[in-house]
mmCIF file of C-alpha atoms and ligand atoms in Angstrom:
data_model
loop_
_atom_site.group_PDB
_atom_site.id
_atom_site.type_symbol
_atom_site.label_atom_id
_atom_site.label_comp_id
_atom_site.label_asym_id
_atom_site.label_seq_id
_atom_site.Cartn_x
_atom_site.Cartn_y
_atom_site.Cartn_z
ATOM 1 C CA UNK A 707 106.607 223.785 266.148
ATOM 2 C CA UNK A 708 104.741 224.765 269.238
ATOM 3 C CA UNK A 709 103.376 228.509 269.537
ATOM 4 C CA UNK A 710 104.093 229.288 273.297
ATOM 5 C CA UNK A 711 106.873 231.256 274.478
ATOM 6 C CA UNK A 712 107.303 229.217 277.570
ATOM 7 C CA UNK A 713 110.753 227.900 277.282
ATOM 8 C CA UNK A 714 110.006 224.666 279.252
ATOM 9 C CA UNK A 715 107.324 223.669 276.804
ATOM 10 C CA UNK A 716 109.532 224.365 273.915
ATOM 11 C CA UNK A 717 112.224 222.189 275.420
ATOM 12 C CA UNK A 718 109.536 219.228 275.783
ATOM 13 C CA UNK A 719 108.316 220.014 272.033
ATOM 14 C CA UNK A 720 111.684 219.845 270.685
ATOM 15 C CA UNK A 721 112.409 216.634 272.369
ATOM 16 C CA UNK A 722 109.214 215.052 271.348
ATOM 17 C CA UNK A 723 109.815 216.052 267.868
ATOM 18 C CA UNK A 724 113.289 214.593 268.068
ATOM 19 C CA UNK A 725 111.864 211.342 269.484
ATOM 20 C CA UNK A 726 113.578 211.617 272.717
ATOM 21 C CA UNK A 727 112.209 210.531 276.185
ATOM 22 C CA UNK A 728 110.612 212.940 278.539
ATOM 23 C CA UNK A 729 111.597 213.067 282.203
ATOM 24 C CA UNK A 730 109.516 212.751 285.219
ATOM 25 C CA UNK A 731 109.790 216.497 285.919
ATOM 26 C CA UNK A 732 108.724 217.197 282.360
ATOM 27 C CA UNK A 733 105.793 214.923 282.610
ATOM 28 C CA UNK A 734 104.970 216.875 285.949
ATOM 29 C CA UNK A 735 105.200 220.029 284.337
ATOM 30 C CA UNK A 736 102.793 219.133 281.394
ATOM 31 C CA UNK A 737 99.911 218.982 284.431
ATOM 32 C CA UNK A 738 100.488 222.649 284.972
ATOM 33 C CA UNK A 739 97.781 224.717 283.994
ATOM 34 C CA UNK A 740 100.071 227.056 282.145
ATOM 35 C CA UNK A 741 100.283 224.269 279.550
ATOM 36 C CA UNK A 742 97.630 224.783 277.133
ATOM 37 C CA UNK A 743 95.653 221.717 276.146
ATOM 38 C CA UNK A 744 95.646 222.265 272.486
ATOM 39 C CA UNK A 745 99.515 222.276 272.579
ATOM 40 C CA UNK A 746 99.318 218.890 274.488
ATOM 41 C CA UNK A 747 97.342 217.736 271.772
ATOM 42 C CA UNK A 748 99.600 218.738 268.775
ATOM 43 C CA UNK A 749 102.536 216.922 270.646
ATOM 44 C CA UNK A 750 100.600 213.698 271.813
ATOM 45 C CA UNK A 751 99.106 213.279 268.101
ATOM 46 C CA UNK A 752 102.475 213.392 266.818
ATOM 47 C CA UNK A 753 103.547 210.335 268.749
ATOM 48 C CA UNK A 754 100.323 208.747 268.264
ATOM 49 C CA UNK A 755 100.586 209.190 264.137
ATOM 50 C CA UNK A 756 104.133 208.188 264.335
ATOM 51 C CA UNK A 757 103.068 204.713 265.940
ATOM 52 C CA UNK A 758 99.625 204.177 264.511
ATOM 53 C CA UNK A 759 99.347 206.337 261.513
ATOM 54 C CA UNK A 760 95.796 207.515 260.703
ATOM 55 C CA UNK A 761 94.402 204.065 261.985
ATOM 56 C CA UNK A 762 91.926 203.979 264.927
ATOM 57 C CA UNK A 763 91.128 200.135 266.278
ATOM 58 C CA UNK A 764 88.142 198.765 267.731
ATOM 59 C CA UNK A 765 87.422 195.218 268.510
ATOM 60 C CA UNK A 766 83.997 193.093 268.961
ATOM 61 C CA UNK A 767 83.958 191.883 272.367
ATOM 62 C CA UNK A 768 81.966 191.101 275.475
ATOM 63 C CA UNK A 769 82.592 190.983 279.220
ATOM 64 C CA UNK A 770 82.106 188.456 281.784
ATOM 65 C CA UNK A 771 82.145 189.358 285.535
ATOM 66 C CA UNK A 772 81.504 185.666 287.054
ATOM 67 C CA UNK A 773 81.031 187.109 290.554
ATOM 68 C CA UNK A 774 80.897 190.591 292.252
ATOM 69 C CA UNK A 775 81.463 189.195 295.713
ATOM 70 C CA UNK A 776 84.665 190.101 297.009
ATOM 71 C CA UNK A 777 86.738 189.902 299.898
ATOM 72 C CA UNK A 778 88.430 193.131 299.248
ATOM 73 C CA UNK A 779 86.736 196.727 300.219
ATOM 74 C CA UNK A 780 88.437 198.935 297.528
ATOM 75 C CA UNK A 781 86.915 202.619 298.308
ATOM 76 C CA UNK A 782 86.795 203.212 294.592
ATOM 77 C CA UNK A 783 84.656 200.207 293.643
ATOM 78 C CA UNK A 784 80.660 200.296 293.239
ATOM 79 C CA UNK A 785 80.689 196.727 291.675
ATOM 80 C CA UNK A 786 81.572 194.676 294.610
ATOM 81 C CA UNK A 787 79.312 192.733 297.176
ATOM 82 C CA UNK A 788 79.790 191.291 300.641
ATOM 83 C CA UNK A 789 79.126 187.538 300.598
ATOM 84 C CA UNK A 790 75.739 187.949 302.033
ATOM 85 C CA UNK A 791 74.552 191.084 300.045
ATOM 86 C CA UNK A 792 71.188 190.925 298.286
ATOM 87 C CA UNK A 793 73.100 192.313 294.997
ATOM 88 C CA UNK A 794 75.756 189.461 295.314
ATOM 89 C CA UNK A 795 75.793 187.007 292.756
ATOM 90 C CA UNK A 796 77.850 183.895 291.423
ATOM 91 C CA UNK A 797 77.371 182.710 287.901
ATOM 92 C CA UNK A 798 76.881 178.920 287.370
ATOM 93 C CA UNK A 799 78.786 176.865 284.536
ATOM 94 C CA UNK A 800 75.830 177.223 282.545
ATOM 95 C CA UNK A 801 75.356 180.901 282.780
ATOM 96 C CA UNK A 802 78.975 181.249 281.800
ATOM 97 C CA UNK A 803 78.860 179.101 278.898
ATOM 98 C CA UNK A 804 75.712 180.883 277.753
ATOM 99 C CA UNK A 805 77.795 184.094 277.733
ATOM 100 C CA UNK A 806 80.229 182.277 275.646
ATOM 101 C CA UNK A 807 77.697 181.114 273.241
ATOM 102 C CA UNK A 808 76.105 184.525 272.876
ATOM 103 C CA UNK A 809 79.473 186.094 272.282
ATOM 104 C CA UNK A 810 80.362 183.574 269.367
ATOM 105 C CA UNK A 811 76.974 184.002 267.861
ATOM 106 C CA UNK A 812 77.572 187.703 267.697
ATOM 107 C CA UNK A 813 80.851 187.355 266.088
ATOM 108 C CA UNK A 814 82.759 188.425 269.324
ATOM 109 C CA UNK A 815 86.434 187.836 268.966
ATOM 110 C CA UNK A 816 87.271 188.426 272.778
ATOM 111 C CA UNK A 817 85.782 187.964 276.225
ATOM 112 C CA UNK A 818 87.332 190.066 278.900
ATOM 113 C CA UNK A 819 86.832 188.258 282.262
ATOM 114 C CA UNK A 820 87.286 189.714 285.733
ATOM 115 C CA UNK A 821 85.385 189.551 288.904
ATOM 116 C CA UNK A 822 85.528 189.642 292.604
ATOM 117 C CA UNK A 823 87.484 187.496 294.850
ATOM 118 C CA UNK A 824 84.688 185.549 296.383
ATOM 119 C CA UNK A 825 85.154 184.283 299.839
ATOM 120 C CA UNK A 826 84.332 180.716 299.244
ATOM 121 C CA UNK A 827 85.174 179.875 295.792
ATOM 122 C CA UNK A 828 88.509 177.858 295.378
ATOM 123 C CA UNK A 829 91.082 178.678 292.803
ATOM 124 C CA UNK A 830 89.805 175.576 290.686
ATOM 125 C CA UNK A 831 86.702 177.481 290.241
ATOM 126 C CA UNK A 832 88.549 180.199 288.644
ATOM 127 C CA UNK A 833 90.600 177.914 286.430
ATOM 128 C CA UNK A 834 87.633 176.222 285.249
ATOM 129 C CA UNK A 835 85.862 179.438 283.973
ATOM 130 C CA UNK A 836 88.923 179.631 281.612
ATOM 131 C CA UNK A 837 88.768 176.028 280.731
ATOM 132 C CA UNK A 838 85.215 175.458 279.913
ATOM 133 C CA UNK A 839 84.846 178.650 277.921
ATOM 134 C CA UNK A 840 87.915 177.716 275.789
ATOM 135 C CA UNK A 841 86.787 173.716 275.406
ATOM 136 C CA UNK A 842 83.563 175.188 274.041
ATOM 137 C CA UNK A 843 84.268 178.324 272.248
ATOM 138 C CA UNK A 844 88.372 177.814 271.258
ATOM 139 C CA UNK A 845 88.116 180.863 268.943
ATOM 140 C CA UNK A 846 87.414 183.119 271.601
ATOM 141 C CA UNK A 847 90.458 185.075 272.835
ATOM 142 C CA UNK A 848 90.025 184.839 276.734
ATOM 143 C CA UNK A 849 91.725 188.015 278.121
ATOM 144 C CA UNK A 850 91.192 187.253 281.700
ATOM 145 C CA UNK A 851 92.336 187.671 285.340
ATOM 146 C CA UNK A 852 93.926 190.678 286.712
ATOM 147 C CA UNK A 853 96.965 190.703 288.538
ATOM 148 C CA UNK A 854 95.042 191.153 291.775
ATOM 149 C CA UNK A 855 93.206 187.910 291.008
ATOM 150 C CA UNK A 856 96.427 186.290 290.144
ATOM 151 C CA UNK A 857 98.033 187.352 293.349
ATOM 152 C CA UNK A 858 94.683 185.871 295.243
ATOM 153 C CA UNK A 859 94.992 182.555 293.336
ATOM 154 C CA UNK A 860 98.828 182.252 294.688
ATOM 155 C CA UNK A 861 97.693 183.359 298.260
ATOM 156 C CA UNK A 862 94.767 180.617 297.980
ATOM 157 C CA UNK A 863 97.348 177.920 296.576
ATOM 158 C CA UNK A 864 100.651 178.965 297.940
ATOM 159 C CA UNK A 865 101.834 178.367 294.573
ATOM 160 C CA UNK A 866 104.035 180.611 292.389
ATOM 161 C CA UNK A 867 102.878 183.323 290.008
ATOM 162 C CA UNK A 868 104.608 181.427 287.553
ATOM 163 C CA UNK A 869 102.800 177.943 288.117
ATOM 164 C CA UNK A 870 99.558 179.546 288.408
ATOM 165 C CA UNK A 871 99.963 181.407 285.038
ATOM 166 C CA UNK A 872 101.183 178.271 283.493
ATOM 167 C CA UNK A 873 98.016 176.524 284.393
ATOM 168 C CA UNK A 874 95.746 179.218 283.203
ATOM 169 C CA UNK A 875 97.689 179.446 279.821
ATOM 170 C CA UNK A 876 97.280 175.668 279.560
ATOM 171 C CA UNK A 877 93.549 175.984 280.484
ATOM 172 C CA UNK A 878 93.129 178.651 277.523
ATOM 173 C CA UNK A 879 93.830 181.959 278.836
ATOM 174 C CA UNK A 880 95.081 184.588 275.851
ATOM 175 C CA UNK A 881 96.321 187.524 277.608
ATOM 176 C CA UNK A 882 95.584 189.609 280.785
ATOM 177 C CA UNK A 883 93.568 192.662 281.187
ATOM 178 C CA UNK A 884 95.432 195.853 282.752
ATOM 179 C CA UNK A 885 93.213 196.283 285.645
ATOM 180 C CA UNK A 886 94.152 196.472 289.375
ATOM 181 C CA UNK A 887 96.974 198.853 288.697
ATOM 182 C CA UNK A 888 94.933 201.747 290.364
ATOM 183 C CA UNK A 889 97.643 204.036 291.548
ATOM 184 C CA UNK A 890 101.055 202.390 292.310
ATOM 185 C CA UNK A 891 102.426 204.980 294.629
ATOM 186 C CA UNK A 892 101.742 203.814 298.630
ATOM 187 C CA UNK A 893 100.678 207.207 299.308
ATOM 188 C CA UNK A 894 97.570 206.659 297.485
ATOM 189 C CA UNK A 895 97.207 202.820 297.218
ATOM 190 C CA UNK A 896 97.441 202.441 300.957
ATOM 191 C CA UNK A 897 94.351 204.834 301.082
ATOM 192 C CA UNK A 898 91.914 203.345 298.399
ATOM 193 C CA UNK A 899 93.082 199.685 298.457
ATOM 194 C CA UNK A 900 95.372 198.962 301.291
ATOM 195 C CA UNK A 901 95.010 194.985 301.401
ATOM 196 C CA UNK A 902 95.072 194.035 297.889
ATOM 197 C CA UNK A 903 98.566 193.304 295.763
ATOM 198 C CA UNK A 904 100.700 196.160 295.929
ATOM 199 C CA UNK A 905 102.619 197.599 293.166
ATOM 200 C CA UNK A 906 105.689 194.933 293.652
ATOM 201 C CA UNK A 907 103.120 192.224 293.175
ATOM 202 C CA UNK A 908 101.529 193.808 290.280
ATOM 203 C CA UNK A 909 104.971 194.223 288.549
ATOM 204 C CA UNK A 910 106.033 190.664 289.094
ATOM 205 C CA UNK A 911 103.020 189.266 288.035
ATOM 206 C CA UNK A 912 103.004 191.160 284.686
ATOM 207 C CA UNK A 913 106.642 190.468 284.213
ATOM 208 C CA UNK A 914 106.032 186.711 284.719
ATOM 209 C CA UNK A 915 103.468 186.679 282.259
ATOM 210 C CA UNK A 916 105.485 188.426 279.705
ATOM 211 C CA UNK A 917 108.254 185.894 280.453
ATOM 212 C CA UNK A 918 105.438 183.033 279.573
ATOM 213 C CA UNK A 919 104.854 184.830 276.223
ATOM 214 C CA UNK A 920 101.608 186.417 277.266
ATOM 215 C CA UNK A 921 100.737 190.205 276.195
ATOM 216 C CA UNK A 922 99.065 192.169 279.065
ATOM 217 C CA UNK A 923 97.475 195.552 279.184
ATOM 218 C CA UNK A 924 98.125 198.108 281.820
ATOM 219 C CA UNK A 925 95.862 200.748 283.297
ATOM 220 C CA UNK A 926 95.694 203.845 285.709
ATOM 221 C CA UNK A 927 92.737 204.882 287.776
ATOM 222 C CA UNK A 928 92.717 208.770 288.028
ATOM 223 C CA UNK A 929 90.722 211.589 289.376
ATOM 224 C CA UNK A 930 90.139 210.566 293.067
ATOM 225 C CA UNK A 931 92.763 211.399 295.758
ATOM 226 C CA UNK A 932 95.800 211.209 293.876
ATOM 227 C CA UNK A 933 98.248 214.220 292.751
ATOM 228 C CA UNK A 934 99.719 214.565 289.598
ATOM 229 C CA UNK A 935 102.874 213.228 290.833
ATOM 230 C CA UNK A 936 101.451 210.234 291.586
ATOM 231 C CA UNK A 937 100.368 209.681 288.088
ATOM 232 C CA UNK A 938 103.705 210.679 286.762
ATOM 233 C CA UNK A 939 105.150 208.257 288.908
ATOM 234 C CA UNK A 940 102.472 205.614 287.596
ATOM 235 C CA UNK A 941 103.507 206.167 284.319
ATOM 236 C CA UNK A 942 107.313 205.943 284.514
ATOM 237 C CA UNK A 943 106.979 202.922 286.663
ATOM 238 C CA UNK A 944 104.824 201.309 283.640
ATOM 239 C CA UNK A 945 107.606 202.567 281.170
ATOM 240 C CA UNK A 946 110.308 200.824 282.997
ATOM 241 C CA UNK A 947 108.865 197.358 282.948
ATOM 242 C CA UNK A 948 108.205 197.795 279.312
ATOM 243 C CA UNK A 949 111.791 198.671 278.762
ATOM 244 C CA UNK A 950 112.517 195.326 280.474
ATOM 245 C CA UNK A 951 109.972 193.039 278.781
ATOM 246 C CA UNK A 952 108.244 194.815 276.015
ATOM 247 C CA UNK A 953 105.096 192.738 276.956
ATOM 248 C CA UNK A 954 102.671 195.658 277.592
ATOM 249 C CA UNK A 955 100.333 196.081 274.548
ATOM 250 C CA UNK A 956 98.097 198.686 275.417
ATOM 251 C CA UNK A 957 97.460 201.377 278.278
ATOM 252 C CA UNK A 958 93.996 202.575 279.397
ATOM 253 C CA UNK A 959 93.799 205.598 281.667
ATOM 254 C CA UNK A 960 90.385 205.094 283.670
ATOM 255 C CA UNK A 961 88.565 208.001 284.967
ATOM 256 C CA UNK A 962 87.180 207.487 288.147
ATOM 257 C CA UNK A 963 83.195 207.318 288.399
ATOM 258 C CA UNK A 964 82.359 208.314 291.995
ATOM 259 C CA UNK A 965 78.457 207.050 292.265
ATOM 260 C CA UNK A 966 77.722 204.326 294.811
ATOM 261 C CA UNK A 967 81.319 204.377 295.796
ATOM 262 C CA UNK A 968 82.972 204.896 299.215
ATOM 263 C CA UNK A 969 84.412 208.135 297.522
ATOM 264 C CA UNK A 970 81.348 209.486 296.231
ATOM 265 C CA UNK A 971 82.085 213.062 297.628
ATOM 266 C CA UNK A 972 84.499 213.337 294.774
ATOM 267 C CA UNK A 973 83.470 215.011 291.517
ATOM 268 C CA UNK A 974 84.408 212.818 288.589
ATOM 269 C CA UNK A 975 87.297 214.305 286.225
ATOM 270 C CA UNK A 976 86.327 216.775 283.798
ATOM 271 C CA UNK A 977 86.455 216.216 280.198
ATOM 272 C CA UNK A 978 89.401 218.602 280.188
ATOM 273 C CA UNK A 979 91.296 216.540 282.972
ATOM 274 C CA UNK A 980 90.453 213.194 280.619
ATOM 275 C CA UNK A 981 92.117 214.813 277.726
ATOM 276 C CA UNK A 982 95.019 216.118 279.396
ATOM 277 C CA UNK A 983 95.747 212.559 281.041
ATOM 278 C CA UNK A 984 95.243 211.153 277.846
ATOM 279 C CA UNK A 985 97.866 213.089 275.996
ATOM 280 C CA UNK A 986 100.251 213.407 278.858
ATOM 281 C CA UNK A 987 99.929 209.220 278.965
ATOM 282 C CA UNK A 988 100.729 209.061 275.277
ATOM 283 C CA UNK A 989 103.899 211.417 275.793
ATOM 284 C CA UNK A 990 105.305 209.630 278.729
ATOM 285 C CA UNK A 991 104.737 206.086 277.560
ATOM 286 C CA UNK A 992 106.859 206.377 274.432
ATOM 287 C CA UNK A 993 107.457 202.679 274.640
ATOM 288 C CA UNK A 994 103.935 201.348 274.587
ATOM 289 C CA UNK A 995 102.086 200.841 271.399
ATOM 290 C CA UNK A 996 98.671 201.542 271.933
ATOM 291 C CA UNK A 997 96.456 203.921 274.391
ATOM 292 C CA UNK A 998 92.722 203.190 274.650
ATOM 293 C CA UNK A 999 90.133 205.931 275.022
ATOM 294 C CA UNK A 1000 87.539 203.360 276.860
ATOM 295 C CA UNK A 1001 84.209 204.887 275.702
ATOM 296 C CA UNK A 1002 82.181 203.106 278.478
ATOM 297 C CA UNK A 1003 83.740 205.197 281.088
ATOM 298 C CA UNK A 1004 84.938 208.564 279.089
ATOM 299 C CA UNK A 1005 81.569 208.647 277.556
ATOM 300 C CA UNK A 1006 81.410 208.578 273.772
ATOM 301 C CA UNK A 1007 82.062 212.338 273.034
ATOM 302 C CA UNK A 1008 85.056 212.472 274.960
ATOM 303 C CA UNK A 1009 86.539 208.848 273.703
ATOM 304 C CA UNK A 1010 85.987 210.229 270.297
ATOM 305 C CA UNK A 1011 87.727 213.550 270.679
ATOM 306 C CA UNK A 1012 90.445 211.481 272.509
ATOM 307 C CA UNK A 1013 91.388 210.118 269.032
ATOM 308 C CA UNK A 1014 93.162 213.522 268.555
ATOM 309 C CA UNK A 1015 94.793 213.497 272.043
ATOM 310 C CA UNK A 1016 97.020 210.387 271.643
ATOM 311 C CA UNK A 1017 94.249 207.654 271.736
ATOM 312 C CA UNK A 1018 94.280 204.960 268.872
ATOM 313 C CA UNK A 1019 92.025 202.445 270.176
ATOM 314 C CA UNK A 1020 88.410 202.591 271.212
ATOM 315 C CA UNK A 1021 88.210 199.224 272.780
ATOM 316 C CA UNK A 1022 85.003 197.399 271.724
ATOM 317 C CA UNK A 1023 81.407 196.929 271.141
ATOM 318 C CA UNK A 1024 81.454 195.660 274.598
ATOM 319 C CA UNK A 1025 78.431 193.572 275.853
ATOM 320 C CA UNK A 1026 77.521 193.140 279.738
ATOM 321 C CA UNK A 1027 79.970 195.699 281.426
ATOM 322 C CA UNK A 1028 78.998 196.103 284.968
ATOM 323 C CA UNK A 1029 81.975 197.735 286.812
ATOM 324 C CA UNK A 1030 81.627 201.176 285.276
ATOM 325 C CA UNK A 1031 77.653 201.229 284.917
ATOM 326 C CA UNK A 1032 77.381 200.425 288.611
ATOM 327 C CA UNK A 1033 79.442 203.370 289.347
ATOM 328 C CA UNK A 1034 77.285 205.565 287.076
ATOM 329 C CA UNK A 1035 78.660 205.511 283.761
ATOM 330 C CA UNK A 1036 75.797 206.596 281.472
ATOM 331 C CA UNK A 1037 77.033 205.243 278.201
ATOM 332 C CA UNK A 1038 75.101 202.747 276.407
ATOM 333 C CA UNK A 1039 75.657 199.135 277.345
ATOM 334 C CA UNK A 1040 76.720 198.464 273.849
ATOM 335 C CA UNK A 1041 77.848 200.210 270.600
ATOM 336 C CA UNK A 1042 77.027 198.569 267.293
ATOM 337 C CA UNK A 1043 79.927 198.304 264.922
ATOM 338 C CA UNK A 1044 78.389 200.959 262.598
ATOM 339 C CA UNK A 1045 78.221 203.280 265.454
ATOM 340 C CA UNK A 1046 81.822 202.620 266.583
ATOM 341 C CA UNK A 1047 83.139 202.784 262.916
ATOM 342 C CA UNK A 1048 81.332 206.256 262.444
ATOM 343 C CA UNK A 1049 82.473 207.486 265.584
ATOM 344 C CA UNK A 1050 86.128 206.833 264.148
ATOM 345 C CA UNK A 1051 85.408 208.410 260.837
ATOM 346 C CA UNK A 1052 83.936 211.442 262.014
ATOM 347 C CA UNK A 1053 87.192 212.027 263.992
ATOM 348 C CA UNK A 1054 88.923 211.748 260.496
ATOM 349 C CA UNK A 1055 90.672 208.407 261.374
ATOM 350 C CA UNK A 1056 90.429 205.052 259.475
ATOM 351 C CA UNK A 1057 88.761 202.425 261.548
ATOM 352 C CA UNK A 1058 90.290 199.066 261.856
ATOM 353 C CA UNK A 1059 88.817 195.955 263.396
ATOM 354 C CA UNK A 1060 91.811 194.273 265.453
ATOM 355 C CA UNK A 1061 91.826 190.925 267.682
ATOM 356 C CA UNK A 1062 92.812 191.124 271.205
ATOM 357 C CA UNK A 1063 96.420 190.940 269.831
ATOM 358 C CA UNK A 1064 95.977 193.421 267.203
ATOM 359 C CA UNK A 1065 95.998 191.388 264.295
ATOM 360 C CA UNK A 1066 93.324 192.831 261.738
ATOM 361 C CA UNK A 1067 90.062 190.958 261.642
ATOM 362 C CA UNK A 1068 88.656 189.924 258.067
ATOM 363 C CA UNK A 1069 84.998 189.160 258.020
ATOM 364 C CA UNK A 1070 83.096 187.337 255.403
ATOM 365 C CA UNK A 1071 79.139 187.624 256.406
ATOM 366 C CA UNK A 1072 79.225 185.686 259.679
ATOM 367 C CA UNK A 1073 82.724 184.196 259.455
ATOM 368 C CA UNK A 1074 85.721 185.789 260.146
ATOM 369 C CA UNK A 1075 89.574 185.167 260.072
ATOM 370 C CA UNK A 1076 92.677 187.292 261.438
ATOM 371 C CA UNK A 1077 95.388 188.290 259.155
ATOM 372 C CA UNK A 1078 98.851 189.142 260.058
ATOM 373 C CA UNK A 1079 99.760 191.558 263.256
ATOM 374 C CA UNK A 1080 99.004 195.406 262.104
ATOM 375 C CA UNK A 1081 102.340 197.138 261.545
ATOM 376 C CA UNK A 1082 103.114 199.899 264.017
ATOM 377 C CA UNK A 1083 105.801 202.710 263.761
ATOM 378 C CA UNK A 1084 108.631 203.578 265.984
HETATM 379 O O1 V47 B 1614 91.062 197.708 288.407
HETATM 380 C C1 V47 B 1614 86.989 200.260 289.342
HETATM 381 C C2 V47 B 1614 88.732 200.310 287.720
HETATM 382 C C3 V47 B 1614 89.385 198.326 286.863
HETATM 383 C C4 V47 B 1614 86.012 202.236 289.254
HETATM 384 O O2 V47 B 1614 92.958 195.726 279.776
HETATM 385 C C5 V47 B 1614 86.998 202.109 288.072
HETATM 386 O O3 V47 B 1614 91.499 196.053 278.002
HETATM 387 C C6 V47 B 1614 86.480 204.208 287.551
HETATM 388 O O4 V47 B 1614 91.092 197.138 284.265
HETATM 389 N N1 V47 B 1614 85.469 204.151 288.425
HETATM 390 C C7 V47 B 1614 88.812 197.458 286.096
HETATM 391 N N2 V47 B 1614 87.201 203.144 287.385
HETATM 392 C C8 V47 B 1614 88.646 197.203 284.659
HETATM 393 C C9 V47 B 1614 90.080 197.336 283.688
HETATM 394 C C10 V47 B 1614 89.882 197.536 282.230
HETATM 395 C C11 V47 B 1614 88.864 198.183 281.481
HETATM 396 C C12 V47 B 1614 88.935 198.226 280.227
HETATM 397 C C13 V47 B 1614 89.732 197.638 279.662
HETATM 398 C C14 V47 B 1614 90.884 196.751 280.202
HETATM 399 C C15 V47 B 1614 91.635 196.373 279.459
HETATM 400 C C16 V47 B 1614 90.829 196.851 281.381
HETATM 401 O O5 V47 B 1614 88.322 199.303 286.868
HETATM 402 C C17 V47 B 1614 89.918 198.281 288.196
HETATM 403 C C18 V47 B 1614 89.728 199.876 288.492
HETATM 404 O O6 V47 B 1614 90.982 200.566 288.151
HETATM 405 N N3 V47 B 1614 87.457 200.939 288.476
HETATM 406 N N4 V47 B 1614 85.998 200.990 289.942
HETATM 407 C C19 V47 B 1614 85.084 203.315 289.315
HETATM 408 N N5 V47 B 1614 84.385 203.671 290.231
#
């Protein structure tokens, strides 16, 4: 039981021990400085171990950002380029297939595909990215295109989200990443990315994906202009969708990295802020199985520590990540399997390689196969 005398924290602790849901106000209270970080860790860890025992997951994956040219100008983004920017690029089919080959040769089970909304590229080009990769490398799980991209494809084609997602699944899409969520509350969203898909669109797209049998992830970009109540609002909205569909697989809190962005006057969140947000996310999202500590953006030390603050997943070995490295991430571009397993073991957890949909990956030399879905608790 919690050691503090604060009655509100004691009540929250009792609820967490009893497996009861926390309210919006309780979540907000957990952000107040009087709540000791160590006590948050104890509570978040309780939920984490209830759901995932002592396991900590990782995968062997690669990123593909086929273009950085983007019609939108989100103020937090360092990756995007204008059509005529020197740094703008667009990958050819051959370059894309080369990435697929490299991924397969290196034992990757997943390719994470996101990019810009290129002024001149039509929907068929994006569909083709999925199709050619899937045809050439059918074992590679393609986790691709965020809700923002799906919304853009619907705008380009005047077709429904359902039709677009059905096409993509038919072409080989395996699941959707959680990006584009940023902060749902319009007081913030209208300031940092006013033109792109809003919260209603984001939720409608994920809901439709779940109805079609796709699992999706979800994220929250924190540490810029938002206040704690915007974060709790964001988490509660995700929890409500999950009550409805059960299709959200993993939540990833994304710490804002300011370098080379339109918000470079803001300092990046501290390690304490990162860990507090990790723990509060674990406590509020009582119906989402996994919380990811994305080491690329948190840094290796904070990601490792986060395994005691609610996180149960370190993402992957990650090749070719650009979005965070353009925004000043000083992490390496790739971690070896040995490194990632060592980080997990040093944190006192048991490493387990998973595929994108949380089945165990069993390796035999250069070959691999997937086992059963990994059992998770309540
Ligand atoms: O939506 C962009 C964020 C997201 C910055 O689903 C930034 O497994 C911090 O969604 N500082 C895209 N964040 C990445 C993403 C993601 C990442 C890892 C795993 C998964 C998953 C999804 O990156 C964007 C935005 O929220 N972002 N710029 C920045 N300067």
